[in-house]
């Protein structure tokens, strides 16, 4: 945490939020926002990358409760059924079915009409630069921002091939500086693990005795290898999805550290990086509570 403590700000003073990228861990930011609002902080601007853009966009649209309620009522099986395989496409999934469902839950507003100033951060693959999406259809911007390379196909918008904003801006602090907010609250998805590295779970068994990746893992194993012996067991300690997610996490954590050093927020809230695996979006209730707890700790430490 750096800069002027949040405790120095009045409750009517405008607050900006920078919501970080982190796959399913990003759902913890729902709990963070609920904790901030419970203490009377007035959010006037939000910038988000990847899952941070999803949560931030729903909040800016006044539909965070709708998103939360849908997530809490969604099982692992129903979530997996929303992932449509991207056969012949440059990623595992197209994201079309998921996007259609999210439109039903949150609605289809335009960014410029939202009651809270909002910026979704994506990356232009060809120009290799950060893109701030501040106008147009909200879901076009969000789909571009959470297009994790290799997981969801790139999203074409305005003639540009856009992918996950977390590639270059896992914690989009700079994008919040467009607002007139006096205080910045940033949520970093790469906090210290809750468990020692040797205790972190690789995979767990569900009630049916199947490994955690379930349908995802079996589909990937069938189409992308990882079982060269054909015995149904992985040939490596971690699989394809875990390798991809850990690699992306490592890169994003390093970039986020640089961003925080260059432009520290008034309040920093950290979500443990082992809160869940990146695809476990069905663990919404647990993750939201983690976010609420971490936000309360940070606010208490700041004396607010």
PDB file of C-alpha atoms in Angstrom:
ATOM      1  CA  UNK A   1       0.000   0.000   0.000  1.00  0.00           C
ATOM      2  CA  UNK A   2       1.309   3.431  -0.836  1.00  0.00           C
ATOM      3  CA  UNK A   3       0.342   7.060  -1.256  1.00  0.00           C
ATOM      4  CA  UNK A   4      -2.236   8.839   0.924  1.00  0.00           C
ATOM      5  CA  UNK A   5      -4.192   6.404   3.134  1.00  0.00           C
ATOM      6  CA  UNK A   6      -7.824   5.892   2.249  1.00  0.00           C
ATOM      7  CA  UNK A   7      -8.631   6.873   5.831  1.00  0.00           C
ATOM      8  CA  UNK A   8      -7.726  10.443   4.859  1.00  0.00           C
ATOM      9  CA  UNK A   9     -10.563  10.526   2.351  1.00  0.00           C
ATOM     10  CA  UNK A  10     -14.118  11.449   3.208  1.00  0.00           C
ATOM     11  CA  UNK A  11     -16.824   8.977   2.334  1.00  0.00           C
ATOM     12  CA  UNK A  12     -18.178  11.334  -0.303  1.00  0.00           C
ATOM     13  CA  UNK A  13     -14.864  11.622  -2.063  1.00  0.00           C
ATOM     14  CA  UNK A  14     -14.831   9.835  -5.443  1.00  0.00           C
ATOM     15  CA  UNK A  15     -12.994   6.507  -5.606  1.00  0.00           C
ATOM     16  CA  UNK A  16     -11.631   4.760  -8.713  1.00  0.00           C
ATOM     17  CA  UNK A  17     -11.142   0.992  -8.938  1.00  0.00           C
ATOM     18  CA  UNK A  18      -8.487  -0.928 -10.856  1.00  0.00           C
ATOM     19  CA  UNK A  19      -9.624  -4.544 -11.099  1.00  0.00           C
ATOM     20  CA  UNK A  20      -7.013  -7.123 -11.988  1.00  0.00           C
ATOM     21  CA  UNK A  21      -6.842 -10.158 -14.259  1.00  0.00           C
ATOM     22  CA  UNK A  22      -6.742 -13.633 -12.761  1.00  0.00           C
ATOM     23  CA  UNK A  23      -9.243 -16.044 -14.282  1.00  0.00           C
ATOM     24  CA  UNK A  24     -11.810 -17.313 -11.797  1.00  0.00           C
ATOM     25  CA  UNK A  25      -9.965 -15.548  -8.966  1.00  0.00           C
ATOM     26  CA  UNK A  26     -11.362 -12.365 -10.457  1.00  0.00           C
ATOM     27  CA  UNK A  27     -14.747 -13.267  -8.961  1.00  0.00           C
ATOM     28  CA  UNK A  28     -13.288 -12.380  -5.568  1.00  0.00           C
ATOM     29  CA  UNK A  29     -13.532  -8.778  -6.737  1.00  0.00           C
ATOM     30  CA  UNK A  30     -17.306  -8.987  -6.343  1.00  0.00           C
ATOM     31  CA  UNK A  31     -16.696  -9.386  -2.613  1.00  0.00           C
ATOM     32  CA  UNK A  32     -14.164  -6.552  -2.686  1.00  0.00           C
ATOM     33  CA  UNK A  33     -16.700  -4.176  -4.225  1.00  0.00           C
ATOM     34  CA  UNK A  34     -19.365  -5.223  -1.731  1.00  0.00           C
ATOM     35  CA  UNK A  35     -16.953  -4.505   1.151  1.00  0.00           C
ATOM     36  CA  UNK A  36     -16.066  -1.074  -0.252  1.00  0.00           C
ATOM     37  CA  UNK A  37     -19.699  -0.160  -0.739  1.00  0.00           C
ATOM     38  CA  UNK A  38     -20.583  -1.372   2.758  1.00  0.00           C
ATOM     39  CA  UNK A  39     -18.151   1.230   4.126  1.00  0.00           C
ATOM     40  CA  UNK A  40     -19.736   4.009   2.118  1.00  0.00           C
ATOM     41  CA  UNK A  41     -17.041   4.448  -0.524  1.00  0.00           C
ATOM     42  CA  UNK A  42     -18.442   6.080  -3.668  1.00  0.00           C
ATOM     43  CA  UNK A  43     -17.142   4.350  -6.792  1.00  0.00           C
ATOM     44  CA  UNK A  44     -17.152   6.691  -9.777  1.00  0.00           C
ATOM     45  CA  UNK A  45     -14.745   4.968 -12.163  1.00  0.00           C
ATOM     46  CA  UNK A  46     -13.624   1.407 -12.885  1.00  0.00           C
ATOM     47  CA  UNK A  47     -10.950  -0.024 -15.153  1.00  0.00           C
ATOM     48  CA  UNK A  48     -10.694  -3.779 -15.498  1.00  0.00           C
ATOM     49  CA  UNK A  49      -8.723  -6.395 -17.380  1.00  0.00           C
ATOM     50  CA  UNK A  50      -9.962  -9.905 -18.190  1.00  0.00           C
ATOM     51  CA  UNK A  51     -12.164 -11.216 -15.351  1.00  0.00           C
ATOM     52  CA  UNK A  52     -11.654  -7.849 -13.663  1.00  0.00           C
ATOM     53  CA  UNK A  53     -13.348  -6.268 -16.673  1.00  0.00           C
ATOM     54  CA  UNK A  54     -16.248  -8.717 -16.358  1.00  0.00           C
ATOM     55  CA  UNK A  55     -16.841  -7.841 -12.707  1.00  0.00           C
ATOM     56  CA  UNK A  56     -16.175  -4.151 -13.285  1.00  0.00           C
ATOM     57  CA  UNK A  57     -18.486  -3.954 -16.276  1.00  0.00           C
ATOM     58  CA  UNK A  58     -21.335  -5.551 -14.334  1.00  0.00           C
ATOM     59  CA  UNK A  59     -20.736  -3.127 -11.462  1.00  0.00           C
ATOM     60  CA  UNK A  60     -20.620  -0.108 -13.764  1.00  0.00           C
ATOM     61  CA  UNK A  61     -23.903  -1.241 -15.322  1.00  0.00           C
ATOM     62  CA  UNK A  62     -25.546  -1.544 -11.909  1.00  0.00           C
ATOM     63  CA  UNK A  63     -25.913  -5.297 -12.404  1.00  0.00           C
ATOM     64  CA  UNK A  64     -23.329  -6.707 -10.007  1.00  0.00           C
ATOM     65  CA  UNK A  65     -26.035  -8.321  -7.876  1.00  0.00           C
ATOM     66  CA  UNK A  66     -27.470 -10.041 -10.952  1.00  0.00           C
ATOM     67  CA  UNK A  67     -24.060 -11.410 -11.926  1.00  0.00           C
ATOM     68  CA  UNK A  68     -23.370 -12.582  -8.381  1.00  0.00           C
ATOM     69  CA  UNK A  69     -26.754 -14.294  -8.047  1.00  0.00           C
ATOM     70  CA  UNK A  70     -26.304 -16.075 -11.367  1.00  0.00           C
ATOM     71  CA  UNK A  71     -22.836 -17.274 -10.413  1.00  0.00           C
ATOM     72  CA  UNK A  72     -24.034 -18.538  -7.042  1.00  0.00           C
ATOM     73  CA  UNK A  73     -26.787 -20.507  -8.744  1.00  0.00           C
ATOM     74  CA  UNK A  74     -24.508 -22.044 -11.374  1.00  0.00           C
ATOM     75  CA  UNK A  75     -23.064 -25.526 -10.952  1.00  0.00           C
ATOM     76  CA  UNK A  76     -19.830 -26.791 -12.403  1.00  0.00           C
ATOM     77  CA  UNK A  77     -21.710 -28.855 -14.964  1.00  0.00           C
ATOM     78  CA  UNK A  78     -23.869 -25.973 -16.176  1.00  0.00           C
ATOM     79  CA  UNK A  79     -20.812 -23.716 -16.387  1.00  0.00           C
ATOM     80  CA  UNK A  80     -18.899 -26.254 -18.465  1.00  0.00           C
ATOM     81  CA  UNK A  81     -21.854 -26.604 -20.839  1.00  0.00           C
ATOM     82  CA  UNK A  82     -21.456 -22.915 -21.675  1.00  0.00           C
ATOM     83  CA  UNK A  83     -18.003 -23.574 -23.117  1.00  0.00           C
ATOM     84  CA  UNK A  84     -18.378 -24.289 -26.820  1.00  0.00           C
ATOM     85  CA  UNK A  85     -15.293 -26.042 -28.324  1.00  0.00           C
ATOM     86  CA  UNK A  86     -13.461 -23.997 -30.934  1.00  0.00           C
ATOM     87  CA  UNK A  87     -12.819 -26.767 -33.459  1.00  0.00           C
ATOM     88  CA  UNK A  88     -10.699 -25.377 -36.277  1.00  0.00           C
ATOM     89  CA  UNK A  89     -10.269 -22.094 -34.405  1.00  0.00           C
ATOM     90  CA  UNK A  90      -7.127 -20.685 -32.731  1.00  0.00           C
ATOM     91  CA  UNK A  91      -8.297 -21.524 -29.185  1.00  0.00           C
ATOM     92  CA  UNK A  92     -10.029 -24.211 -27.143  1.00  0.00           C
ATOM     93  CA  UNK A  93     -13.337 -22.333 -26.935  1.00  0.00           C
ATOM     94  CA  UNK A  94     -15.176 -19.681 -28.923  1.00  0.00           C
ATOM     95  CA  UNK A  95     -16.894 -18.113 -25.897  1.00  0.00           C
ATOM     96  CA  UNK A  96     -20.059 -17.436 -27.915  1.00  0.00           C
ATOM     97  CA  UNK A  97     -22.399 -19.467 -25.716  1.00  0.00           C
ATOM     98  CA  UNK A  98     -20.981 -17.978 -22.527  1.00  0.00           C
ATOM     99  CA  UNK A  99     -21.269 -14.457 -23.902  1.00  0.00           C
ATOM    100  CA  UNK A 100     -24.914 -15.009 -24.874  1.00  0.00           C
ATOM    101  CA  UNK A 101     -25.733 -16.122 -21.338  1.00  0.00           C
ATOM    102  CA  UNK A 102     -23.937 -13.180 -19.762  1.00  0.00           C
ATOM    103  CA  UNK A 103     -25.871 -10.793 -21.995  1.00  0.00           C
ATOM    104  CA  UNK A 104     -29.086 -12.311 -20.620  1.00  0.00           C
ATOM    105  CA  UNK A 105     -27.917 -11.837 -17.050  1.00  0.00           C
ATOM    106  CA  UNK A 106     -26.495  -8.313 -17.216  1.00  0.00           C
ATOM    107  CA  UNK A 107     -28.224  -6.798 -20.244  1.00  0.00           C
ATOM    108  CA  UNK A 108     -26.705  -5.100 -23.280  1.00  0.00           C
ATOM    109  CA  UNK A 109     -25.859  -1.484 -22.422  1.00  0.00           C
ATOM    110  CA  UNK A 110     -23.391   0.735 -24.210  1.00  0.00           C
ATOM    111  CA  UNK A 111     -20.327   1.735 -22.235  1.00  0.00           C
ATOM    112  CA  UNK A 112     -20.880   5.476 -22.694  1.00  0.00           C
ATOM    113  CA  UNK A 113     -24.367   5.134 -21.150  1.00  0.00           C
ATOM    114  CA  UNK A 114     -23.236   3.395 -17.955  1.00  0.00           C
ATOM    115  CA  UNK A 115     -23.831   5.241 -14.672  1.00  0.00           C
ATOM    116  CA  UNK A 116     -20.196   4.624 -13.657  1.00  0.00           C
ATOM    117  CA  UNK A 117     -17.244   5.537 -15.895  1.00  0.00           C
ATOM    118  CA  UNK A 118     -15.830   2.265 -17.231  1.00  0.00           C
ATOM    119  CA  UNK A 119     -12.768   1.133 -19.199  1.00  0.00           C
ATOM    120  CA  UNK A 120     -12.175  -2.422 -20.393  1.00  0.00           C
ATOM    121  CA  UNK A 121      -8.548  -3.135 -21.201  1.00  0.00           C
ATOM    122  CA  UNK A 122      -7.602  -5.449 -24.074  1.00  0.00           C
ATOM    123  CA  UNK A 123      -4.469  -6.049 -26.158  1.00  0.00           C
ATOM    124  CA  UNK A 124      -4.086  -5.538 -29.910  1.00  0.00           C
ATOM    125  CA  UNK A 125      -2.149  -8.605 -31.089  1.00  0.00           C
ATOM    126  CA  UNK A 126      -0.865  -7.131 -34.336  1.00  0.00           C
ATOM    127  CA  UNK A 127       0.207  -3.757 -32.931  1.00  0.00           C
ATOM    128  CA  UNK A 128       1.348  -5.278 -29.630  1.00  0.00           C
ATOM    129  CA  UNK A 129      -0.180  -2.543 -27.562  1.00  0.00           C
ATOM    130  CA  UNK A 130      -2.725  -1.980 -24.821  1.00  0.00           C
ATOM    131  CA  UNK A 131      -6.204  -0.893 -25.944  1.00  0.00           C
ATOM    132  CA  UNK A 132      -8.676   0.973 -23.739  1.00  0.00           C
ATOM    133  CA  UNK A 133     -12.296   0.303 -24.703  1.00  0.00           C
ATOM    134  CA  UNK A 134     -14.519   3.127 -23.445  1.00  0.00           C
ATOM    135  CA  UNK A 135     -17.331   3.279 -25.996  1.00  0.00           C
ATOM    136  CA  UNK A 136     -19.639   0.887 -27.793  1.00  0.00           C
ATOM    137  CA  UNK A 137     -21.349  -2.349 -26.818  1.00  0.00           C
ATOM    138  CA  UNK A 138     -20.315  -3.414 -23.297  1.00  0.00           C
ATOM    139  CA  UNK A 139     -20.090  -7.095 -24.188  1.00  0.00           C
ATOM    140  CA  UNK A 140     -17.931  -6.515 -27.230  1.00  0.00           C
ATOM    141  CA  UNK A 141     -15.439  -4.826 -24.913  1.00  0.00           C
ATOM    142  CA  UNK A 142     -15.668  -7.499 -22.224  1.00  0.00           C
ATOM    143  CA  UNK A 143     -15.365 -10.368 -24.692  1.00  0.00           C
ATOM    144  CA  UNK A 144     -12.189  -8.789 -26.061  1.00  0.00           C
ATOM    145  CA  UNK A 145     -10.798  -8.172 -22.585  1.00  0.00           C
ATOM    146  CA  UNK A 146     -11.193 -11.783 -21.385  1.00  0.00           C
ATOM    147  CA  UNK A 147     -10.034 -13.479 -24.608  1.00  0.00           C
ATOM    148  CA  UNK A 148      -7.308 -15.496 -22.859  1.00  0.00           C
ATOM    149  CA  UNK A 149      -4.922 -16.671 -25.600  1.00  0.00           C
ATOM    150  CA  UNK A 150      -5.321 -20.348 -26.258  1.00  0.00           C
ATOM    151  CA  UNK A 151      -8.506 -20.547 -24.165  1.00  0.00           C
ATOM    152  CA  UNK A 152     -10.883 -18.148 -25.962  1.00  0.00           C
ATOM    153  CA  UNK A 153     -10.566 -17.094 -29.580  1.00  0.00           C
ATOM    154  CA  UNK A 154      -9.410 -13.509 -30.239  1.00  0.00           C
ATOM    155  CA  UNK A 155     -12.212 -10.993 -30.681  1.00  0.00           C
ATOM    156  CA  UNK A 156     -12.273  -8.785 -33.768  1.00  0.00           C
ATOM    157  CA  UNK A 157     -13.359  -5.240 -32.990  1.00  0.00           C
ATOM    158  CA  UNK A 158     -12.851  -2.231 -35.226  1.00  0.00           C
ATOM    159  CA  UNK A 159     -10.645  -4.293 -37.536  1.00  0.00           C
ATOM    160  CA  UNK A 160      -8.304  -5.238 -34.696  1.00  0.00           C
ATOM    161  CA  UNK A 161      -7.648  -8.713 -33.304  1.00  0.00           C
ATOM    162  CA  UNK A 162      -7.988  -8.231 -29.558  1.00  0.00           C
ATOM    163  CA  UNK A 163      -7.064 -10.574 -26.711  1.00  0.00           C
ATOM    164  CA  UNK A 164      -6.903 -10.597 -22.922  1.00  0.00           C
ATOM    165  CA  UNK A 165      -5.931  -7.251 -21.411  1.00  0.00           C
ATOM    166  CA  UNK A 166      -3.997  -9.074 -18.704  1.00  0.00           C
ATOM    167  CA  UNK A 167      -1.179  -9.732 -21.169  1.00  0.00           C
ATOM    168  CA  UNK A 168       0.076  -6.146 -20.855  1.00  0.00           C
ATOM    169  CA  UNK A 169      -2.031  -4.644 -18.065  1.00  0.00           C
ATOM    170  CA  UNK A 170      -2.902  -7.287 -15.449  1.00  0.00           C
ATOM    171  CA  UNK A 171      -3.580  -4.423 -13.049  1.00  0.00           C
ATOM    172  CA  UNK A 172      -4.874  -1.493 -15.175  1.00  0.00           C
ATOM    173  CA  UNK A 173      -3.922   1.364 -12.885  1.00  0.00           C
ATOM    174  CA  UNK A 174      -3.045   3.815 -15.652  1.00  0.00           C
ATOM    175  CA  UNK A 175      -6.476   3.478 -17.267  1.00  0.00           C
ATOM    176  CA  UNK A 176      -8.146   4.731 -14.066  1.00  0.00           C
ATOM    177  CA  UNK A 177      -6.244   8.007 -14.218  1.00  0.00           C
ATOM    178  CA  UNK A 178      -8.651   9.250 -16.890  1.00  0.00           C
ATOM    179  CA  UNK A 179     -11.255   9.739 -14.182  1.00  0.00           C
ATOM    180  CA  UNK A 180     -11.530  12.632 -11.781  1.00  0.00           C
ATOM    181  CA  UNK A 181     -11.367  10.336  -8.758  1.00  0.00           C
ATOM    182  CA  UNK A 182      -9.111  11.492  -5.935  1.00  0.00           C
ATOM    183  CA  UNK A 183      -8.364   8.036  -4.556  1.00  0.00           C
ATOM    184  CA  UNK A 184      -7.470   4.769  -6.272  1.00  0.00           C
ATOM    185  CA  UNK A 185      -8.198   1.295  -4.927  1.00  0.00           C
ATOM    186  CA  UNK A 186      -6.417  -1.512  -6.803  1.00  0.00           C
ATOM    187  CA  UNK A 187      -7.100  -5.237  -6.545  1.00  0.00           C
ATOM    188  CA  UNK A 188      -4.119  -7.463  -7.301  1.00  0.00           C
ATOM    189  CA  UNK A 189      -4.842 -11.106  -8.131  1.00  0.00           C
ATOM    190  CA  UNK A 190      -1.333 -12.312  -7.270  1.00  0.00           C
ATOM    191  CA  UNK A 191      -1.205 -12.089  -3.499  1.00  0.00           C
ATOM    192  CA  UNK A 192       0.808 -14.389  -1.272  1.00  0.00           C
ATOM    193  CA  UNK A 193      -0.536 -17.987  -1.309  1.00  0.00           C
ATOM    194  CA  UNK A 194      -2.772 -19.160   1.510  1.00  0.00           C
ATOM    195  CA  UNK A 195      -0.870 -22.480   1.631  1.00  0.00           C
ATOM    196  CA  UNK A 196       2.854 -23.378   1.365  1.00  0.00           C
ATOM    197  CA  UNK A 197       3.806 -24.353  -2.227  1.00  0.00           C
ATOM    198  CA  UNK A 198       4.255 -28.025  -1.286  1.00  0.00           C
ATOM    199  CA  UNK A 199       0.667 -28.131  -0.016  1.00  0.00           C
ATOM    200  CA  UNK A 200      -0.971 -26.550  -3.046  1.00  0.00           C
ATOM    201  CA  UNK A 201      -3.415 -29.001  -4.696  1.00  0.00           C
ATOM    202  CA  UNK A 202      -2.606 -30.135  -8.221  1.00  0.00           C
ATOM    203  CA  UNK A 203      -5.966 -31.769  -8.812  1.00  0.00           C
ATOM    204  CA  UNK A 204      -8.694 -32.926  -6.468  1.00  0.00           C
ATOM    205  CA  UNK A 205     -11.382 -35.573  -6.803  1.00  0.00           C
ATOM    206  CA  UNK A 206     -15.037 -34.630  -6.903  1.00  0.00           C
ATOM    207  CA  UNK A 207     -17.893 -36.691  -5.505  1.00  0.00           C
ATOM    208  CA  UNK A 208     -17.837 -38.917  -8.578  1.00  0.00           C
ATOM    209  CA  UNK A 209     -14.119 -39.611  -8.295  1.00  0.00           C
ATOM    210  CA  UNK A 210     -13.233 -37.555 -11.343  1.00  0.00           C
ATOM    211  CA  UNK A 211     -10.350 -35.098 -11.379  1.00  0.00           C
ATOM    212  CA  UNK A 212     -11.078 -31.391 -11.009  1.00  0.00           C
ATOM    213  CA  UNK A 213     -10.655 -30.411 -14.675  1.00  0.00           C
ATOM    214  CA  UNK A 214     -13.403 -32.962 -15.469  1.00  0.00           C
ATOM    215  CA  UNK A 215     -14.802 -32.442 -18.928  1.00  0.00           C
ATOM    216  CA  UNK A 216     -12.244 -29.749 -19.739  1.00  0.00           C
ATOM    217  CA  UNK A 217      -9.289 -31.924 -18.837  1.00  0.00           C
ATOM    218  CA  UNK A 218     -10.549 -35.000 -20.663  1.00  0.00           C
ATOM    219  CA  UNK A 219     -11.431 -33.029 -23.795  1.00  0.00           C
ATOM    220  CA  UNK A 220      -8.025 -31.342 -23.841  1.00  0.00           C
ATOM    221  CA  UNK A 221      -6.247 -34.614 -23.212  1.00  0.00           C
ATOM    222  CA  UNK A 222      -8.043 -36.271 -26.086  1.00  0.00           C
ATOM    223  CA  UNK A 223      -7.430 -33.516 -28.639  1.00  0.00           C
ATOM    224  CA  UNK A 224      -4.109 -32.045 -27.548  1.00  0.00           C
ATOM    225  CA  UNK A 225      -2.136 -34.982 -26.174  1.00  0.00           C
ATOM    226  CA  UNK A 226      -0.527 -35.255 -22.768  1.00  0.00           C
ATOM    227  CA  UNK A 227      -1.151 -39.016 -22.648  1.00  0.00           C
ATOM    228  CA  UNK A 228       1.372 -40.371 -25.117  1.00  0.00           C
ATOM    229  CA  UNK A 229       1.257 -43.849 -23.558  1.00  0.00           C
ATOM    230  CA  UNK A 230      -2.482 -44.124 -24.037  1.00  0.00           C
ATOM    231  CA  UNK A 231      -2.971 -45.405 -20.488  1.00  0.00           C
ATOM    232  CA  UNK A 232      -5.352 -42.646 -19.461  1.00  0.00           C
ATOM    233  CA  UNK A 233      -2.802 -41.069 -17.138  1.00  0.00           C
ATOM    234  CA  UNK A 234      -0.926 -37.818 -17.777  1.00  0.00           C
ATOM    235  CA  UNK A 235       2.739 -38.173 -18.724  1.00  0.00           C
ATOM    236  CA  UNK A 236       3.702 -34.974 -16.883  1.00  0.00           C
ATOM    237  CA  UNK A 237       3.209 -33.634 -13.374  1.00  0.00           C
ATOM    238  CA  UNK A 238       0.848 -30.905 -14.590  1.00  0.00           C
ATOM    239  CA  UNK A 239      -1.393 -30.831 -17.632  1.00  0.00           C
ATOM    240  CA  UNK A 240      -1.852 -28.399 -20.496  1.00  0.00           C
ATOM    241  CA  UNK A 241      -4.395 -26.132 -18.809  1.00  0.00           C
ATOM    242  CA  UNK A 242      -2.340 -25.948 -15.618  1.00  0.00           C
ATOM    243  CA  UNK A 243       0.849 -25.191 -17.557  1.00  0.00           C
ATOM    244  CA  UNK A 244      -0.888 -22.412 -19.496  1.00  0.00           C
ATOM    245  CA  UNK A 245      -2.487 -20.872 -16.427  1.00  0.00           C
ATOM    246  CA  UNK A 246       0.693 -20.947 -14.336  1.00  0.00           C
ATOM    247  CA  UNK A 247       2.710 -19.440 -17.165  1.00  0.00           C
ATOM    248  CA  UNK A 248       0.199 -16.627 -17.643  1.00  0.00           C
ATOM    249  CA  UNK A 249       0.026 -16.062 -13.896  1.00  0.00           C
ATOM    250  CA  UNK A 250       3.805 -15.801 -13.637  1.00  0.00           C
ATOM    251  CA  UNK A 251       3.975 -13.204 -16.396  1.00  0.00           C
ATOM    252  CA  UNK A 252       1.056 -11.189 -15.029  1.00  0.00           C
ATOM    253  CA  UNK A 253       2.422 -11.201 -11.484  1.00  0.00           C
ATOM    254  CA  UNK A 254       5.728  -9.717 -12.636  1.00  0.00           C
ATOM    255  CA  UNK A 255       4.051  -7.009 -14.733  1.00  0.00           C
ATOM    256  CA  UNK A 256       1.681  -6.149 -11.881  1.00  0.00           C
ATOM    257  CA  UNK A 257       4.625  -5.661  -9.518  1.00  0.00           C
ATOM    258  CA  UNK A 258       6.160  -3.169 -11.927  1.00  0.00           C
ATOM    259  CA  UNK A 259       2.852  -1.323 -12.335  1.00  0.00           C
ATOM    260  CA  UNK A 260       2.432  -1.071  -8.563  1.00  0.00           C
ATOM    261  CA  UNK A 261       5.977   0.218  -8.107  1.00  0.00           C
ATOM    262  CA  UNK A 262       5.586   2.885 -10.792  1.00  0.00           C
ATOM    263  CA  UNK A 263       2.128   4.096  -9.782  1.00  0.00           C
ATOM    264  CA  UNK A 264       1.105   2.897  -6.304  1.00  0.00           C
ATOM    265  CA  UNK A 265      -2.585   3.162  -5.387  1.00  0.00           C
ATOM    266  CA  UNK A 266      -3.896   4.681  -2.174  1.00  0.00           C
ATOM    267  CA  UNK A 267      -5.201   1.254  -1.170  1.00  0.00           C
ATOM    268  CA  UNK A 268      -4.051  -2.135  -2.422  1.00  0.00           C
ATOM    269  CA  UNK A 269      -6.110  -5.274  -1.855  1.00  0.00           C
ATOM    270  CA  UNK A 270      -4.438  -8.590  -2.636  1.00  0.00           C
ATOM    271  CA  UNK A 271      -6.238 -11.835  -3.475  1.00  0.00           C
ATOM    272  CA  UNK A 272      -4.182 -14.989  -2.727  1.00  0.00           C
ATOM    273  CA  UNK A 273      -2.953 -16.470  -5.976  1.00  0.00           C
ATOM    274  CA  UNK A 274      -3.876 -19.990  -4.842  1.00  0.00           C
ATOM    275  CA  UNK A 275      -7.503 -19.090  -4.090  1.00  0.00           C
ATOM    276  CA  UNK A 276      -8.579 -21.347  -6.960  1.00  0.00           C
ATOM    277  CA  UNK A 277      -7.513 -22.624 -10.361  1.00  0.00           C
ATOM    278  CA  UNK A 278      -8.136 -20.231 -13.210  1.00  0.00           C
ATOM    279  CA  UNK A 279     -11.128 -22.122 -14.680  1.00  0.00           C
ATOM    280  CA  UNK A 280     -13.067 -22.759 -11.435  1.00  0.00           C
ATOM    281  CA  UNK A 281     -15.776 -20.169 -11.996  1.00  0.00           C
ATOM    282  CA  UNK A 282     -18.302 -22.395 -10.213  1.00  0.00           C
ATOM    283  CA  UNK A 283     -16.624 -21.588  -6.863  1.00  0.00           C
ATOM    284  CA  UNK A 284     -18.209 -18.137  -6.800  1.00  0.00           C
ATOM    285  CA  UNK A 285     -19.528 -18.200  -3.230  1.00  0.00           C
ATOM    286  CA  UNK A 286     -16.142 -19.111  -1.750  1.00  0.00           C
ATOM    287  CA  UNK A 287     -14.253 -16.617  -3.917  1.00  0.00           C
ATOM    288  CA  UNK A 288     -16.618 -13.735  -3.182  1.00  0.00           C
ATOM    289  CA  UNK A 289     -16.146 -14.348   0.541  1.00  0.00           C
ATOM    290  CA  UNK A 290     -12.352 -14.362   0.091  1.00  0.00           C
ATOM    291  CA  UNK A 291     -12.573 -11.004  -1.661  1.00  0.00           C
ATOM    292  CA  UNK A 292     -14.774  -9.531   1.039  1.00  0.00           C
ATOM    293  CA  UNK A 293     -12.419 -10.774   3.771  1.00  0.00           C
ATOM    294  CA  UNK A 294      -9.275  -9.456   2.074  1.00  0.00           C
ATOM    295  CA  UNK A 295     -10.890  -6.073   1.426  1.00  0.00           C
ATOM    296  CA  UNK A 296     -11.995  -5.742   5.044  1.00  0.00           C
ATOM    297  CA  UNK A 297      -8.474  -6.571   6.234  1.00  0.00           C
ATOM    298  CA  UNK A 298      -6.945  -3.936   3.960  1.00  0.00           C
ATOM    299  CA  UNK A 299      -9.501  -1.305   4.963  1.00  0.00           C
ATOM    300  CA  UNK A 300      -9.035  -2.050   8.654  1.00  0.00           C
ATOM    301  CA  UNK A 301      -5.240  -1.847   8.291  1.00  0.00           C
ATOM    302  CA  UNK A 302      -5.675   1.552   6.629  1.00  0.00           C
ATOM    303  CA  UNK A 303      -7.720   2.689   9.584  1.00  0.00           C
ATOM    304  CA  UNK A 304     -10.852   3.262   7.552  1.00  0.00           C
TER     305      UNK A 304
END
